[in-house]
Short mmCIF file of C-alpha atoms (C1' of nucleotides) in Angstrom, two decimals:
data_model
loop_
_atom_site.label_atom_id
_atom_site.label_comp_id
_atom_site.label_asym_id
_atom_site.label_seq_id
_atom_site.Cartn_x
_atom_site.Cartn_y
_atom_site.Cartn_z
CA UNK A 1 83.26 119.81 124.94
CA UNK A 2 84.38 116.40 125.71
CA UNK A 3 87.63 114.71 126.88
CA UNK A 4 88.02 113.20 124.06
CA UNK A 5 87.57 116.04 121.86
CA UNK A 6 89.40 118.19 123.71
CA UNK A 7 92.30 115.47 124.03
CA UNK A 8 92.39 115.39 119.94
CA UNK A 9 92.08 119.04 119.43
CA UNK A 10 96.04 119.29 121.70
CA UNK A 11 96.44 116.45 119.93
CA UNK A 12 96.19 118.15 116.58
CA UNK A 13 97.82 121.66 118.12
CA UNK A 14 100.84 119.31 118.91
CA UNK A 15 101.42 117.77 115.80
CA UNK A 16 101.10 120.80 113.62
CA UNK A 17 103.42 122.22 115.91
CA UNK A 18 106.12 120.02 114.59
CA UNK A 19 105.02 120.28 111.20
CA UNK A 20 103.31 116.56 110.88
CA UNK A 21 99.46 116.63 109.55
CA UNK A 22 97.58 115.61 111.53
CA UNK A 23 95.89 112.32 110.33
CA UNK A 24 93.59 110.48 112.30
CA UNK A 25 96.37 107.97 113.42
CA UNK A 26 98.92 110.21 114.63
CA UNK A 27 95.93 112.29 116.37
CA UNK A 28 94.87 108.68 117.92
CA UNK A 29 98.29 107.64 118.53
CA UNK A 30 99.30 111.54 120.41
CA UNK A 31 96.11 111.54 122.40
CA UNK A 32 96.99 107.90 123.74
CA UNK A 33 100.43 109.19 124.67
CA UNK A 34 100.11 112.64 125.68
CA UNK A 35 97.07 113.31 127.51
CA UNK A 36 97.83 111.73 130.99
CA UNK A 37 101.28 111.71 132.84
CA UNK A 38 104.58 110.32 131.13
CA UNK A 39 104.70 106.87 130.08
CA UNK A 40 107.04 104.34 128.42
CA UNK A 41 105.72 102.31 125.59
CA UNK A 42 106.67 99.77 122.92
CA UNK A 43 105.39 99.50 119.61
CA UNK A 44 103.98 96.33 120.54
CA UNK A 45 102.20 97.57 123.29
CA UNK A 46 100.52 100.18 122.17
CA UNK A 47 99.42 98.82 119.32
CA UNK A 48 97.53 96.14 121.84
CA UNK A 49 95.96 99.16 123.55
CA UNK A 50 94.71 100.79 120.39
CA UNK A 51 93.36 97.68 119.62
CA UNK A 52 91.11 97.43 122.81
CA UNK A 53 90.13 100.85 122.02
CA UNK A 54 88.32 99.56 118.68
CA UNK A 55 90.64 101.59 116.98
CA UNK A 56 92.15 100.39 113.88
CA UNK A 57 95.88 101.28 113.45
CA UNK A 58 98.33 99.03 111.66
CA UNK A 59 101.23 98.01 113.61
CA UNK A 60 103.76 99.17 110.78
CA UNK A 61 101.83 102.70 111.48
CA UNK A 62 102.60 102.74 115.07
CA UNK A 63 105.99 101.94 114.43
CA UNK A 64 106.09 104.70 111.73
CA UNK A 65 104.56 107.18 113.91
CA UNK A 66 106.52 106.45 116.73
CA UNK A 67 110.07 106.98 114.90
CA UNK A 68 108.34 110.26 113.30
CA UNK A 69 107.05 111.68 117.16
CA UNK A 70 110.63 110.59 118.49
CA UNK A 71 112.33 112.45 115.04
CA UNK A 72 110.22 115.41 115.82
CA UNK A 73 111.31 115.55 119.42
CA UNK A 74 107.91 114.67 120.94
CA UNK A 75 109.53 111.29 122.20
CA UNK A 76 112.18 109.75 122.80
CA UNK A 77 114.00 106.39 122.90
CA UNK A 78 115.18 104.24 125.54
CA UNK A 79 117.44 101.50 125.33
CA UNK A 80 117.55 98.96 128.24
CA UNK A 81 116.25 95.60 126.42
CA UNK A 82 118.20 94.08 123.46
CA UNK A 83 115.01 92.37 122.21
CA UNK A 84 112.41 95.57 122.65
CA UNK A 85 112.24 99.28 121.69
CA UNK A 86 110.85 101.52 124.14
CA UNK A 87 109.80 105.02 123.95
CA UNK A 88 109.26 107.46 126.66
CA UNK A 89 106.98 110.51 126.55
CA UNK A 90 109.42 112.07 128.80
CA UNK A 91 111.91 114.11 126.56
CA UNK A 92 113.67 116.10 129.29
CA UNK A 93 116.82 115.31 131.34
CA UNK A 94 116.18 112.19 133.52
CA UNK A 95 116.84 108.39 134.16
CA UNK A 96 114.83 104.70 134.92
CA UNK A 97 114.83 102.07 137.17
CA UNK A 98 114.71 98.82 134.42
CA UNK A 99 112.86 95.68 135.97
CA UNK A 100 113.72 93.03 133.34
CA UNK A 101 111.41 90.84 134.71
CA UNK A 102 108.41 92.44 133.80
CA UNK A 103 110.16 94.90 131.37
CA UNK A 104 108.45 97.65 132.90
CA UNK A 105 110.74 101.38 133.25
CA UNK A 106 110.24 103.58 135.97
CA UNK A 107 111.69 107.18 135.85
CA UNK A 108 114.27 108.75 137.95
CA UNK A 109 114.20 112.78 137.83
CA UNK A 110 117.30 114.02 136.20
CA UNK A 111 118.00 116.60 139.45
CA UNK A 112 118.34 113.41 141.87
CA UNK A 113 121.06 111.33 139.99
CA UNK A 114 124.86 113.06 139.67
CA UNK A 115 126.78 111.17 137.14
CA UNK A 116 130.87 112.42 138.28
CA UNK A 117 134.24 111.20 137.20
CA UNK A 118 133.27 110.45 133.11
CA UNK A 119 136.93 110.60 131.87
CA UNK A 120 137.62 112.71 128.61
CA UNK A 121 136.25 111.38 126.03
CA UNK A 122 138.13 110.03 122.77
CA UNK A 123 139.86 112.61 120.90
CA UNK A 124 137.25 114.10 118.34
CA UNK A 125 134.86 113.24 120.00
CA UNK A 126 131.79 114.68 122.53
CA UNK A 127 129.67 113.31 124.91
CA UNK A 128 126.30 113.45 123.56
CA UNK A 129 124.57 111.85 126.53
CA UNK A 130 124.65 110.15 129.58
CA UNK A 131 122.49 106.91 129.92
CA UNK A 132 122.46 105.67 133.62
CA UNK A 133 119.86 102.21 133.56
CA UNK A 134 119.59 101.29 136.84
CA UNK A 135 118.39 97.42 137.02
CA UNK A 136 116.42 96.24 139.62
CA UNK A 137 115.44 92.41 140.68
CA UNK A 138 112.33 91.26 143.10
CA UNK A 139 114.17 91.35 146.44
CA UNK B 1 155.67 75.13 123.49
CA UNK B 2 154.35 77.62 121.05
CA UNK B 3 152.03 80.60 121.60
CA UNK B 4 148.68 79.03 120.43
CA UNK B 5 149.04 75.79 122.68
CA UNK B 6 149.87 78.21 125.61
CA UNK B 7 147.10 79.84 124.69
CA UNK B 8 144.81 76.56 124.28
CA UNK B 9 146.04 75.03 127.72
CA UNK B 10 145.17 78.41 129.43
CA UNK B 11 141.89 78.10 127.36
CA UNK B 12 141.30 74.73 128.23
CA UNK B 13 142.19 74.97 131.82
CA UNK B 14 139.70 78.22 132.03
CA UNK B 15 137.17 76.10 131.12
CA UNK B 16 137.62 73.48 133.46
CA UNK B 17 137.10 75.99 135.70
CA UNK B 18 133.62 76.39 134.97
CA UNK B 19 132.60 73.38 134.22
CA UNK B 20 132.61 73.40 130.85
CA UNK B 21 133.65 70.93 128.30
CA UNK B 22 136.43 71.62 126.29
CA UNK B 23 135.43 71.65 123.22
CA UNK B 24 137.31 72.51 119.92
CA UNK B 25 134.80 75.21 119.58
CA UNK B 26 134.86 76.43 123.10
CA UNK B 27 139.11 76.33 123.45
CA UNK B 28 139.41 78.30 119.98
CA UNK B 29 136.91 81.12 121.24
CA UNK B 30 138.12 81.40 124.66
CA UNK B 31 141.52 81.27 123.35
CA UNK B 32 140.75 83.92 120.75
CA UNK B 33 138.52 86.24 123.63
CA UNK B 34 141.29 85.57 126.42
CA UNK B 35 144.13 85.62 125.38
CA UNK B 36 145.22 89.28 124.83
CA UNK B 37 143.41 92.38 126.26
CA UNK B 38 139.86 92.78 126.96
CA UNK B 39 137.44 93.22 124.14
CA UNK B 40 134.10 93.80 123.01
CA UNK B 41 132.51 91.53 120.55
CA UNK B 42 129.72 90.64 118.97
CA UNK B 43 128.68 87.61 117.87
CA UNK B 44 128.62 88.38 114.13
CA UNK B 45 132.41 89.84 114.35
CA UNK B 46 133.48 87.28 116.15
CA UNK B 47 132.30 84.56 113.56
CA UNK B 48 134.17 86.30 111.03
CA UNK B 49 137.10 86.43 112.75
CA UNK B 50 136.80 82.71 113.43
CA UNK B 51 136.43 82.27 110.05
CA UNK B 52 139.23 84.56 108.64
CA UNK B 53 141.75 82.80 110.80
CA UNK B 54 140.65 79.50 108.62
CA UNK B 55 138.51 77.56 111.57
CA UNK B 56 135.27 76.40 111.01
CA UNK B 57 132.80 77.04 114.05
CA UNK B 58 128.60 78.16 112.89
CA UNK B 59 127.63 81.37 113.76
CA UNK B 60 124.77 79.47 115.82
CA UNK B 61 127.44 77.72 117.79
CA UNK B 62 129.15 81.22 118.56
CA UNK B 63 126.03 82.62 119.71
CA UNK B 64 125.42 79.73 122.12
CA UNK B 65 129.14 79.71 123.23
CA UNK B 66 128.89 83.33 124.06
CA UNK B 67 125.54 83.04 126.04
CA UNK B 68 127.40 79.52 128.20
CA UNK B 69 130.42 81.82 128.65
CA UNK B 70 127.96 84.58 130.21
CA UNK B 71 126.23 82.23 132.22
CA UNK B 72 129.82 80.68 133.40
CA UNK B 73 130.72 84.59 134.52
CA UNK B 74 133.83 84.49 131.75
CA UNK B 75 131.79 87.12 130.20
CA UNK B 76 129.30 90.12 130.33
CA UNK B 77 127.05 91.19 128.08
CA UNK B 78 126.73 95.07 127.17
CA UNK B 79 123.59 96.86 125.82
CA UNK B 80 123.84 99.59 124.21
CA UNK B 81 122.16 99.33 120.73
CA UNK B 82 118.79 97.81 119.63
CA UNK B 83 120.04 96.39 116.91
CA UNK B 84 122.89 94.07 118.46
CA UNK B 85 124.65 92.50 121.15
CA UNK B 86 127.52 92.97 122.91
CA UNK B 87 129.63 90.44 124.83
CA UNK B 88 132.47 92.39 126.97
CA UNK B 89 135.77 90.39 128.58
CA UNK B 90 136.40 92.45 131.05
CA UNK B 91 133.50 91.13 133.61
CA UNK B 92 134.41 93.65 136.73
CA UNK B 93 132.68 96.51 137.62
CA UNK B 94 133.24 99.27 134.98
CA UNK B 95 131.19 101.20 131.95
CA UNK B 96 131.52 102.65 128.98
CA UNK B 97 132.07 104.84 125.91
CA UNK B 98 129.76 103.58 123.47
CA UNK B 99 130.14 105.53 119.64
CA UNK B 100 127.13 104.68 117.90
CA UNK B 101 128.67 105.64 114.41
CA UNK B 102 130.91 102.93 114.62
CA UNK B 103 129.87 100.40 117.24
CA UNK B 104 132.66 100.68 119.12
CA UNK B 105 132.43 100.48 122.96
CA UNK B 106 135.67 101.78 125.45
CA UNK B 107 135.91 100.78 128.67
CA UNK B 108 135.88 103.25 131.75
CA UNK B 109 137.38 102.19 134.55
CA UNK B 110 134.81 101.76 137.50
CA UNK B 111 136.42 103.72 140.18
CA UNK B 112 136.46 106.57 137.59
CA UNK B 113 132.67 106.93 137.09
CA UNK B 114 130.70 107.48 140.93
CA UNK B 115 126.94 107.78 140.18
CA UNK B 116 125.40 109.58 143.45
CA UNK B 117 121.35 109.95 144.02
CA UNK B 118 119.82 106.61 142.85
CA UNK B 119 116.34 106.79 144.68
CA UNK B 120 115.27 103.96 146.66
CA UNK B 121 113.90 101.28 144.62
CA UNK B 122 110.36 100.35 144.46
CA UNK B 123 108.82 98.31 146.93
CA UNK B 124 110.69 95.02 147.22
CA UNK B 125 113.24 95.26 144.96
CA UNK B 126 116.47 95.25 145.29
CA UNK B 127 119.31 96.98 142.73
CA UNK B 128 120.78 94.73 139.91
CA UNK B 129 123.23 96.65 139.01
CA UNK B 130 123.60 100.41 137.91
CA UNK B 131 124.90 100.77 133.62
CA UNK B 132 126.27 103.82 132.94
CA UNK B 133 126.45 104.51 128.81
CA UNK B 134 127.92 107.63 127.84
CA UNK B 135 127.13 108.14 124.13
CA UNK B 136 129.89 110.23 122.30
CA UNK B 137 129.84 111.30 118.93
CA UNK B 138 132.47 112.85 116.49
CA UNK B 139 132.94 116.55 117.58
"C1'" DA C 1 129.04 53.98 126.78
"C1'" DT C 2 126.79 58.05 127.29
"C1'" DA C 3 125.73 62.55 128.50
"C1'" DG C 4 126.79 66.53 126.39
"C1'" DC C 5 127.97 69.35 122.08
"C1'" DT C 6 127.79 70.99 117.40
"C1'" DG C 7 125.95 72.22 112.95
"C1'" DC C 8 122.60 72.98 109.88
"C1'" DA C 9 118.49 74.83 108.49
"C1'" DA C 10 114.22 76.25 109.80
"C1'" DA C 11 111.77 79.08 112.98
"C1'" DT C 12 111.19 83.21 115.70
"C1'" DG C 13 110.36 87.96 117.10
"C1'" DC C 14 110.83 92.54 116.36
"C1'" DT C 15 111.18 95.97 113.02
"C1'" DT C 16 111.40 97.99 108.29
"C1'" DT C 17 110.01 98.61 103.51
"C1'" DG C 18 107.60 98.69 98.77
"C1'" DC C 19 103.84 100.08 96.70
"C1'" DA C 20 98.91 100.80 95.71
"C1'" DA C 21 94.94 103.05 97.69
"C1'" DG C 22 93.31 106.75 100.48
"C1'" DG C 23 93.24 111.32 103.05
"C1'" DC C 24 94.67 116.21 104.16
"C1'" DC C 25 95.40 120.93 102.61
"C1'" DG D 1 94.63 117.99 92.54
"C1'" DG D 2 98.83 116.95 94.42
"C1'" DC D 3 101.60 115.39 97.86
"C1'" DC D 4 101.90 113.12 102.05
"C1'" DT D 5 100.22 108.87 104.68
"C1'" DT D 6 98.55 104.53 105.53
"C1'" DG D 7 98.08 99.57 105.36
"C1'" DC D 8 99.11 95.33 104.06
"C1'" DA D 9 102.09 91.80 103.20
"C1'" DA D 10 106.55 90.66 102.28
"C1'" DA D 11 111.26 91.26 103.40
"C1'" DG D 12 115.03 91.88 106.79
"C1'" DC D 13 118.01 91.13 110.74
"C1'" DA D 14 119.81 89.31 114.66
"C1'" DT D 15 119.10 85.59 117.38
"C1'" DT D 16 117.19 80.96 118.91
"C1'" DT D 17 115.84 76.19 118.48
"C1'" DG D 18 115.02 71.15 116.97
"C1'" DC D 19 117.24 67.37 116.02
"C1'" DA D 20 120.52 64.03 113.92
"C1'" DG D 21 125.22 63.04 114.19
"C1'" DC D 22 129.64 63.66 116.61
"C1'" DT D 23 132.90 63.98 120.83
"C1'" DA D 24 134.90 64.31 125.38
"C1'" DT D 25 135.37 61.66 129.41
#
DNA sequence: ATAGCTGCAAATGCTTTGCAAGGCC
DNA sequence: GGCCTTGCAAAGCATTTGCAGCTAT
């Protein structure tokens, strides 16, 4: 069996596993994402990659599919840039290093950063998360 | 001397300051921004404001007067949401509250918040500056 | 006088949506 | 077959820009 093949067949596990068919997009689009380490992408992006692939995937579909992975907790969104969207295929606990220049994201495991002294929040209301963006510059 | 020429010569004086003309324009949004506690605007909400009072400035005029005020250091700007930008008066070191519901961003003081463990940066770069968000929602 | 500003409207860039055609179960 | 998806193109939003006319110094 093949990489490829086996790539789309944990592909396909993946997605019925959140209860999306598996159509030969989202199968493209999950193999891309999932079958190396964590990345970050943007819509944009990947899109361009698919495209060098000779795969044909609208644009509106990768937007689509991204906002249904990240709905069904198979990514999730990160907001550094006011002009971009990115999504990481790291869903757990953890941070980045944001180098505008170059929009690129780099992770920062969740164990090494300690966020301490958050007041109380408003009255009524819960923290939901902690976002720490940590932006670096070319020295 | 009434309050909104106090408010105008502080404006105008502010201005100076930078090096930057004053301007109708300019002295009635720095007098607006300035001239009571800090605040968090966008540039939408500010242009109705502008407007409600009865003065006439464009909406692209209040975007560029927001970006000159940034680059002057009379401002910050905040991200927090994809969808729109925030402009902040308080320009020292601090974070914040942000309650996606309503837009609204609260300020945390910055000796409050300590954020411990930031890894080294990558190879010759050097940290921007570290944004702490935490996202609270209605309990 | 003149360099700098403003306002308008058009352009931009990213993202979303409507709807007909196609694909998965 | 029936319902979910896709793809295209058009629409949507916030924001930026080009340029003619106006203004502070």
């Amino acid at each position: 069996m093949g990489k490829a093949s086996r790539d789309s067949s944990k592909a396909i596990a993946r997605l019925r596993g959140v209860g999306l068919r598996p159509t030969r997009q989202r199968v493209e689009l999950a193999s891309l994402l999932f079958k190396g380490p964590d990345r970050h992408v943007t819509a944009e992006n990947l899109h361009e990659e698919v495209a060098g692939l000779g795969l044909k995937i609208s644009l509106a579909t990768v937007y689509n599919t991204l906002h249904q992975f990240t709905h069904a907790g198979l990514l999730r969104q990160v907001i550094v840039d006011a002009a971009r969207g990115y999504f990481d295929t790291n869903t757990g606990d953890h941070q980045h290093f944001f180098l505008e220049a170059e929009g690129t994201l780099i992770d920062i495991p969740g164990e090494d950063i300690r966020v301490a002294g958050v007041p109380a929040p408003p009255a009524g209301m819960t923290v939901d998360r902690v976002d720490v963006v940590v932006r670096v510059k070319r020295a």
